[in-house]
CSV table of C-alpha atoms in Angstrom, one decimal:
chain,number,residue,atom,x,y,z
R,194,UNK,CA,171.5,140.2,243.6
R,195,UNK,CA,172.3,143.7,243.2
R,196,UNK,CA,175.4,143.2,241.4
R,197,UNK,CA,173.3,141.5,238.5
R,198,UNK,CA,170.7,144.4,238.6
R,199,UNK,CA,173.8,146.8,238.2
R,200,UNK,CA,175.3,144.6,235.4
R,201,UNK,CA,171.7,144.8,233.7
R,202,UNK,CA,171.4,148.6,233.8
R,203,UNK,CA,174.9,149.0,232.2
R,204,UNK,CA,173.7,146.3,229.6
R,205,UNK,CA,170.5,148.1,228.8
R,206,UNK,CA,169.9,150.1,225.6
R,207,UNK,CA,167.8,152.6,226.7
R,208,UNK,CA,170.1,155.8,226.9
R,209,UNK,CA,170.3,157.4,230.7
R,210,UNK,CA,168.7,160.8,231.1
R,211,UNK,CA,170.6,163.5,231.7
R,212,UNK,CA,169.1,167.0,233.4
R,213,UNK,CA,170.7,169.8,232.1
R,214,UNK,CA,171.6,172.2,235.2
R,215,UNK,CA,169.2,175.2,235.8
R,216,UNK,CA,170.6,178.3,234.7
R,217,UNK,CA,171.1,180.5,237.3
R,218,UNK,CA,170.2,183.8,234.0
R,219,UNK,CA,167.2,185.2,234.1
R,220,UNK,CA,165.9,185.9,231.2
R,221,UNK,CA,163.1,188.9,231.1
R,222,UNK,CA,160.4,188.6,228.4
R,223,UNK,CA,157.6,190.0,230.1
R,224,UNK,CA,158.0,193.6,229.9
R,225,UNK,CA,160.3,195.1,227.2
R,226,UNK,CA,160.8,198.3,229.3
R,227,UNK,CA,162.5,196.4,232.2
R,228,UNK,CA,164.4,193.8,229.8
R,229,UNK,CA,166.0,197.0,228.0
R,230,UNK,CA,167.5,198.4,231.1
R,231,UNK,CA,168.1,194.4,233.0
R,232,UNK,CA,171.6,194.2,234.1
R,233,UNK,CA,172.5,190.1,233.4
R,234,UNK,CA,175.8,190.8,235.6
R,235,UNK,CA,173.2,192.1,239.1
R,236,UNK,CA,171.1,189.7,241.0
R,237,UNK,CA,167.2,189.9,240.8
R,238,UNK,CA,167.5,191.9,244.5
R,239,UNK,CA,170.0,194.4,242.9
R,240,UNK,CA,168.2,195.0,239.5
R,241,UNK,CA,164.9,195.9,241.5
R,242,UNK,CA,166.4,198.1,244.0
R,243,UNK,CA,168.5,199.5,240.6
R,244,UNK,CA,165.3,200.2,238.5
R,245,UNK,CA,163.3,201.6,241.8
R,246,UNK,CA,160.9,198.8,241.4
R,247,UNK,CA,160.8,195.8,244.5
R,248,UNK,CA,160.4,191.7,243.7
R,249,UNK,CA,158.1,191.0,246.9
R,250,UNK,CA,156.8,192.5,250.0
R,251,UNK,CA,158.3,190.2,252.4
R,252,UNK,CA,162.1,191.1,253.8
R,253,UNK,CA,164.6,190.5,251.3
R,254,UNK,CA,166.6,187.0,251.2
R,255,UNK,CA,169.9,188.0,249.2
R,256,UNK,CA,171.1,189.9,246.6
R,257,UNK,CA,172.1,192.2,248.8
R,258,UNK,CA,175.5,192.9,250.5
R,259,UNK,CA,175.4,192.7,255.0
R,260,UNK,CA,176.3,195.2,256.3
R,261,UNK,CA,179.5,194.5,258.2
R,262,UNK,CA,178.9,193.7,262.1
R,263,UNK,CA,180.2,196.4,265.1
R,264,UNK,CA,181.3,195.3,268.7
R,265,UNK,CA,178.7,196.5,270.6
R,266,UNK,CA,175.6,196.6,268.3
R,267,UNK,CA,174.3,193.2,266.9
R,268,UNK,CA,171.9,193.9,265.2
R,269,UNK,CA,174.3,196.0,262.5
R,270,UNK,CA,174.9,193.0,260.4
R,271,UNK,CA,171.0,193.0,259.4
R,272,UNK,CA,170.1,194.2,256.1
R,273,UNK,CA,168.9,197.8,255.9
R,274,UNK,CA,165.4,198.6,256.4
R,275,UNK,CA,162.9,197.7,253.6
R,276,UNK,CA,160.0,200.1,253.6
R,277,UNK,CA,157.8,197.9,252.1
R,278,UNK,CA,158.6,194.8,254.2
R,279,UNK,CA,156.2,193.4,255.7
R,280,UNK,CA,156.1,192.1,259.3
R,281,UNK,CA,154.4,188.8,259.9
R,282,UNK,CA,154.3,190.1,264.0
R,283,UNK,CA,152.0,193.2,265.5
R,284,UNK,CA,153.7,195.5,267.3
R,285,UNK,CA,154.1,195.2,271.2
R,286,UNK,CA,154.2,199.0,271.4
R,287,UNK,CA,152.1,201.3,269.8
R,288,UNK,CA,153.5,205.2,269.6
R,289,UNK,CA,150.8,207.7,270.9
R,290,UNK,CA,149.8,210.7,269.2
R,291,UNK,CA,148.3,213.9,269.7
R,292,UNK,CA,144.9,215.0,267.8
R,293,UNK,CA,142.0,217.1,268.1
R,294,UNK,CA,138.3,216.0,268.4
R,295,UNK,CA,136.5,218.3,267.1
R,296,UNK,CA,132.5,217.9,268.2
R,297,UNK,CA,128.8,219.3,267.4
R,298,UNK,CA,128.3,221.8,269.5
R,299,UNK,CA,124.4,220.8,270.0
R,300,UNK,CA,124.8,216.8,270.2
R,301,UNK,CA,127.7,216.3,271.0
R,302,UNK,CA,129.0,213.9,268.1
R,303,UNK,CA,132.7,213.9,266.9
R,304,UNK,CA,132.6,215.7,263.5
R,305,UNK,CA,136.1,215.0,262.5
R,306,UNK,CA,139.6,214.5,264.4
R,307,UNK,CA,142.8,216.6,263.5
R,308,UNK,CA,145.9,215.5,263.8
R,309,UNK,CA,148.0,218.3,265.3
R,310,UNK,CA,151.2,216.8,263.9
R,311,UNK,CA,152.4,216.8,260.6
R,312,UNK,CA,153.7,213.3,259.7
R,313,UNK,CA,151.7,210.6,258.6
R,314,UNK,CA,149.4,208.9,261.3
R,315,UNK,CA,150.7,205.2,261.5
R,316,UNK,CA,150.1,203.9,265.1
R,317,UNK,CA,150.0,199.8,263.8
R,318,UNK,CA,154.1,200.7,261.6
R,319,UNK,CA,152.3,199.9,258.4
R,320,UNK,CA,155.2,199.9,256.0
R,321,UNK,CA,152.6,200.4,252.8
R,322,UNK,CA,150.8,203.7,255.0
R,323,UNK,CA,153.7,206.1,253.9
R,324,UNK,CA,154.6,205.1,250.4
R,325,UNK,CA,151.0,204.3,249.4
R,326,UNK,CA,151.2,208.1,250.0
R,327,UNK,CA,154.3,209.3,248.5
R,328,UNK,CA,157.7,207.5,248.3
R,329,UNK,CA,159.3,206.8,251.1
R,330,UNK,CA,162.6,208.7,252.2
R,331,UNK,CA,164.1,205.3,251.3
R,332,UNK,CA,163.2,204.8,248.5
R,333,UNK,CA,163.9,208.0,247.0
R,334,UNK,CA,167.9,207.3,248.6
R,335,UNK,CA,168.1,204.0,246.5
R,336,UNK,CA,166.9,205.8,243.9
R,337,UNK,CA,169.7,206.3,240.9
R,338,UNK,CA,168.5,209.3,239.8
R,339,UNK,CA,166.9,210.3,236.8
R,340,UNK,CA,167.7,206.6,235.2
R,341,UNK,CA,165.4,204.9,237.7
R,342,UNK,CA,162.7,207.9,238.0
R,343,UNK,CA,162.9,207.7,233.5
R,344,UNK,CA,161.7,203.9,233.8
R,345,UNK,CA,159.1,204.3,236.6
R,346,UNK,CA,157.7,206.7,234.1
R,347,UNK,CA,158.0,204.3,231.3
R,348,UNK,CA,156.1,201.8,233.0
R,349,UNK,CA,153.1,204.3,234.5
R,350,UNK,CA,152.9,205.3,230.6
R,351,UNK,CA,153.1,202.0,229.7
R,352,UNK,CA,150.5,201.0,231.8
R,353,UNK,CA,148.0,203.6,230.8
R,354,UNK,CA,147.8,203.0,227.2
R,355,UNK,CA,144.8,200.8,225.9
R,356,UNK,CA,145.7,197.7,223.9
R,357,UNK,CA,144.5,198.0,220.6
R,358,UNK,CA,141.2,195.5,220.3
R,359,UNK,CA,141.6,194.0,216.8
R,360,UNK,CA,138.7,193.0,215.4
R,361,UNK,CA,138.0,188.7,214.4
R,362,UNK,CA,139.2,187.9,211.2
R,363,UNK,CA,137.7,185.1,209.3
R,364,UNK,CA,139.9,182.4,208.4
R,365,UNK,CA,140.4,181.3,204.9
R,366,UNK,CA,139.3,177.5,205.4
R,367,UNK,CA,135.7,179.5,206.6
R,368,UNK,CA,135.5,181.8,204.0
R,369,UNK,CA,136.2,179.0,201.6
R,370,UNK,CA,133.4,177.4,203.6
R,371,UNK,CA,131.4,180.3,203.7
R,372,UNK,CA,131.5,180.4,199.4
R,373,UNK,CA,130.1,177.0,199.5
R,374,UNK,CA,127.6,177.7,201.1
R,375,UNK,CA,126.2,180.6,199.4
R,376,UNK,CA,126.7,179.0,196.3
R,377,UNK,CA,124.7,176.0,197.2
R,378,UNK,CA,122.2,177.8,198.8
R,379,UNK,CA,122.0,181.6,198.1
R,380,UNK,CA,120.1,183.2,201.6
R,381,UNK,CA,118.2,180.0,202.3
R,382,UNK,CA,119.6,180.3,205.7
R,383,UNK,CA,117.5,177.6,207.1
R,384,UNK,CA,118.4,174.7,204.2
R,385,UNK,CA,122.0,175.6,205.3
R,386,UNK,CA,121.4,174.7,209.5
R,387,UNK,CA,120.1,171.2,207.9
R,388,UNK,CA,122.4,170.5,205.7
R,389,UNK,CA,124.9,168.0,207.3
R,390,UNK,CA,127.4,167.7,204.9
R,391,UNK,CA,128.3,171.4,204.6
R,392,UNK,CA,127.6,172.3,208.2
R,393,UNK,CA,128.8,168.9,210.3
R,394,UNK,CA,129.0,170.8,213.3
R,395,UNK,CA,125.3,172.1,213.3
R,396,UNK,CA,126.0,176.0,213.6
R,397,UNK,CA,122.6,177.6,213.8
R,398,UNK,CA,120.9,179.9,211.5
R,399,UNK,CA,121.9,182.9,213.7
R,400,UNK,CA,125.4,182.1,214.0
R,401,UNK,CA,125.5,181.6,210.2
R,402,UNK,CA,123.8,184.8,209.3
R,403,UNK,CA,126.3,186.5,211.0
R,404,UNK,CA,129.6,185.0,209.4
R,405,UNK,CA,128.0,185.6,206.2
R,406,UNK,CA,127.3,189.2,207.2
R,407,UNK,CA,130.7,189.8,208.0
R,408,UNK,CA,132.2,187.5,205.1
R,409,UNK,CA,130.2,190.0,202.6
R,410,UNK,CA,131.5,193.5,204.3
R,411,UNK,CA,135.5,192.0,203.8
R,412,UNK,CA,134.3,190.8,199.8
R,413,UNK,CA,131.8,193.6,199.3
């Protein structure tokens, strides 16, 4: 029986479909900044880490060569630390810190508490504490240079211009549909709403007014 099911299929005229392999190129159309300096020849992994910027705040999955492993230590064949890497675990251990409360001398309420030392308070290893700060002293040694500062600047530039808001423009099927109407009707706004010929689609006399307005500002 399955023999004459096989013949069939190699009978039939409808043409087999054929999926094109996925191509493994990345093609960047989102920002023109980035797809300007996009290396085709690097991994995603590489060209973030090469343009400062990072795909995802979870630990890398590739892109990225291991780091080779050394009798004695096994955890050298991890990847390097990601500062902002996220850890799905809390800590066991938290580190403890020095500070000084300082109180109200007359009821005894804490006023504010000084931390003696000066790095950054981070008893729960939030990776995002540090560089929401200031970039991380890892980030600035993957950092190219002036190549990967220039585009980080691009993009913060980029991001703080205002898009342009361009007013509607009428189309020409309404102004032709506009005409008719004024022709017909002159500003007898109200014989236009009930006409059902020229206005099918019921558009009321506000809505009307309005598009007329704006038709007579663009034709004077």
């Amino acid at each position: 029986m399955g023999r004459e099911l096989q013949k069939k299929k190699n009978k039939s005229s409808i043409p087999r479909v054929k999926h094109k392999p996925k191509s493994k190129r990345i093609n960047v159309r989102s920002n023109a900044i980035v797809a300007a300096n996009w290396d085709q020849s690097l991994t995603l992994s590489q060209n973030y880490l090469h343009l400062g910027l990072t795909s995802k705040l979870k630990a890398r999955s590739g892109g990225i060569e291991r780091l080779a492993s050394v009798a004695g230590t096994p955890n050298a064949s991890r990847l390097p630390n990601d500062p902002l890497s996220v850890i799905s675990r809390m800590p066991t251990t938290i580190n403890p810190t020095e500070a000084r409360i300082e109180r109200d001398p007359t009821t005894g309420t804490v006023l504010r508490i000084v931390h003696t030392s000066s790095k950054s308070i981070n008893p729960l290893n939030d990776p995002l504490n540090d560089v929401s700060a200031s970039e991380s002293e890892e980030v600035k040694q993957n950092s190219t240079g002036h190549e990967q500062r220039g585009i980080i600047q691009e993009l913060e530039m980029h991001s703080k211009m205002e898009a342009r808001k361009r007013p509607r423009q009428q189309s020409a099927r309404e102004e032709e549909w506009i005409a008719s109407l004024l022709q017909k009707y002159g500003t007898n706004f109200s014989a236009m709403v009930r006409d059902r010929k020229l206005n099918p689609y019921q558009q009321n006399e506000g809505d009307i007014r309005r598009r007329i307005e704006r038709w007579k500002t663009r034709h004077g």
